[in-house]
C-alpha cells in the first residue's frame, strides 16, 4: 500500500508525459517476487549480451556487448562517483541496460531490483544469490584472503567463505575480460599495464554478511525522512558513504565482494544492475517524498572534486559512450517523463 501511494503521488506531482502514464509505465519489481519463468527470461537475456558483438573499437579489452557496459563504467569511473551526476548517470545507465535487454535480446519485462533487507543476514539463501539456475549465481569458491577494505581503505570487512570463482548458477564458468582496476578484496590483483588491457578470467564473489548488515531500516528512514533527507547533498552523500562509514551503495557492492568490490569494473558482476536498481528505487522514493528537491543536484564533475572541477548543473551531459544518446542530467529527474524514461517501482 505504501508503494502504491508513492506511485500515485509521483503521477500527481509530475504527471505523465505524452504516452507515459501509470498504466503504461514499466513496473520494476523485487527479484524475489518474480516467477521462476520471469527469472529465467531475464537470465536468458543477460546471456544474450555475451553473444552480441562489441561496437567500440577503442576499448580493445571489450569482447562483446556485455563488456561495453563494463567499459564505459571504467572509462567514466572518476566522473560518475561522488559527483553531482552519480544518481542520474546510473539511472540512465541501468535504463540503457534494460533497453538493450528488451530491444536486442527479446526480454519482455522490466529491470528487477535487489531488495537488500530480506536476506541481509544470510545472503547465500537469497533467491538472487543462492546459486540455483534461477539466480544470478552463488558464492565464489573458497579463496584464502585477508578480507576487504572499502570506502578508500577506511572500512575493513572480514573474509567470507568464498572469494574465488563463481561455480554455481547460470553464469558459472563464464569469462570476464575487463579489469580489475582498483579491487577492494585482498588477493584480487589489478590489471597492471592499462585499464584497457584484455584480461580474461573468471568472475569472483565473496558473499559477506558483515557488509550486508550495514543495510538498516533506520538508515533507510534517515535517508527518506530523517535529518539526511532534507537536501540532495546530504541524501546522496549518506547513500554513497563517507570515509570511515559504509553506506548503502558500498554495502551492496561489498556484500557480493570480489569483482563487485571494484568501483570501476563492478558491472562485471551481473547483479550490479539489481543493486543499482534498488539504489535508484531509494532515489525515486526520496524524489516523491521531497518534490521541492526532486530536480536538484549537488557536487562537482569529478570524484570528490579531484582534480578540482566545476559544479555540476542540470544541463550537464551524461556521457554513456556508445551505449546511447548523451542526454542532460535534467532529462533523468522524472521517471514518467517518457523521454527517455517511463517506469515506476513496486
GROMACS .gro file of N, CA and C in nm, residues 117 213-228 248:
model
   54
  117UNK      N    1   1.705  -0.592   0.212
  117UNK     CA    2   1.672  -0.619   0.352
  117UNK      C    3   1.625  -0.762   0.380
  213UNK      N    4   2.502  -0.623   0.669
  213UNK     CA    5   2.445  -0.576   0.795
  213UNK      C    6   2.437  -0.424   0.801
  214UNK      N    7   2.507  -0.356   0.708
  214UNK     CA    8   2.501  -0.209   0.705
  214UNK      C    9   2.370  -0.160   0.645
  215UNK      N   10   2.293  -0.250   0.584
  215UNK     CA   11   2.159  -0.214   0.538
  215UNK      C   12   2.066  -0.215   0.660
  216UNK      N   13   2.015  -0.102   0.698
  216UNK     CA   14   1.923  -0.098   0.811
  216UNK      C   15   1.801  -0.015   0.774
  217UNK      N   16   1.688  -0.052   0.830
  217UNK     CA   17   1.567   0.026   0.806
  217UNK      C   18   1.579   0.165   0.868
  218UNK      N   19   1.654   0.175   0.980
  218UNK     CA   20   1.679   0.307   1.038
  218UNK      C   21   1.757   0.395   0.940
  219UNK      N   22   1.854   0.333   0.872
  219UNK     CA   23   1.930   0.408   0.773
  219UNK      C   24   1.845   0.451   0.656
  220UNK      N   25   1.753   0.364   0.613
  220UNK     CA   26   1.662   0.400   0.505
  220UNK      C   27   1.571   0.513   0.547
  221UNK      N   28   1.518   0.506   0.668
  221UNK     CA   29   1.432   0.613   0.719
  221UNK      C   30   1.508   0.745   0.723
  222UNK      N   31   1.633   0.740   0.769
  222UNK     CA   32   1.713   0.862   0.776
  222UNK      C   33   1.728   0.926   0.639
  223UNK      N   34   1.749   0.843   0.536
  223UNK     CA   35   1.765   0.895   0.401
  223UNK      C   36   1.636   0.953   0.345
  224UNK      N   37   1.524   0.890   0.377
  224UNK     CA   38   1.397   0.929   0.315
  224UNK      C   39   1.323   1.037   0.393
  225UNK      N   40   1.332   1.034   0.526
  225UNK     CA   41   1.252   1.126   0.606
  225UNK      C   42   1.329   1.188   0.723
  226UNK      N   43   1.449   1.140   0.750
  226UNK     CA   44   1.525   1.188   0.865
  226UNK      C   45   1.611   1.308   0.833
  227UNK      N   46   1.708   1.331   0.921
  227UNK     CA   47   1.792   1.451   0.910
  227UNK      C   48   1.870   1.459   0.780
  228UNK      N   49   1.902   1.345   0.721
  228UNK     CA   50   1.981   1.346   0.598
  228UNK      C   51   1.896   1.344   0.472
  248UNK      N   52   2.475   0.249   0.197
  248UNK     CA   53   2.402   0.151   0.116
  248UNK      C   54   2.468   0.121  -0.018
   0.00000   0.00000   0.00000
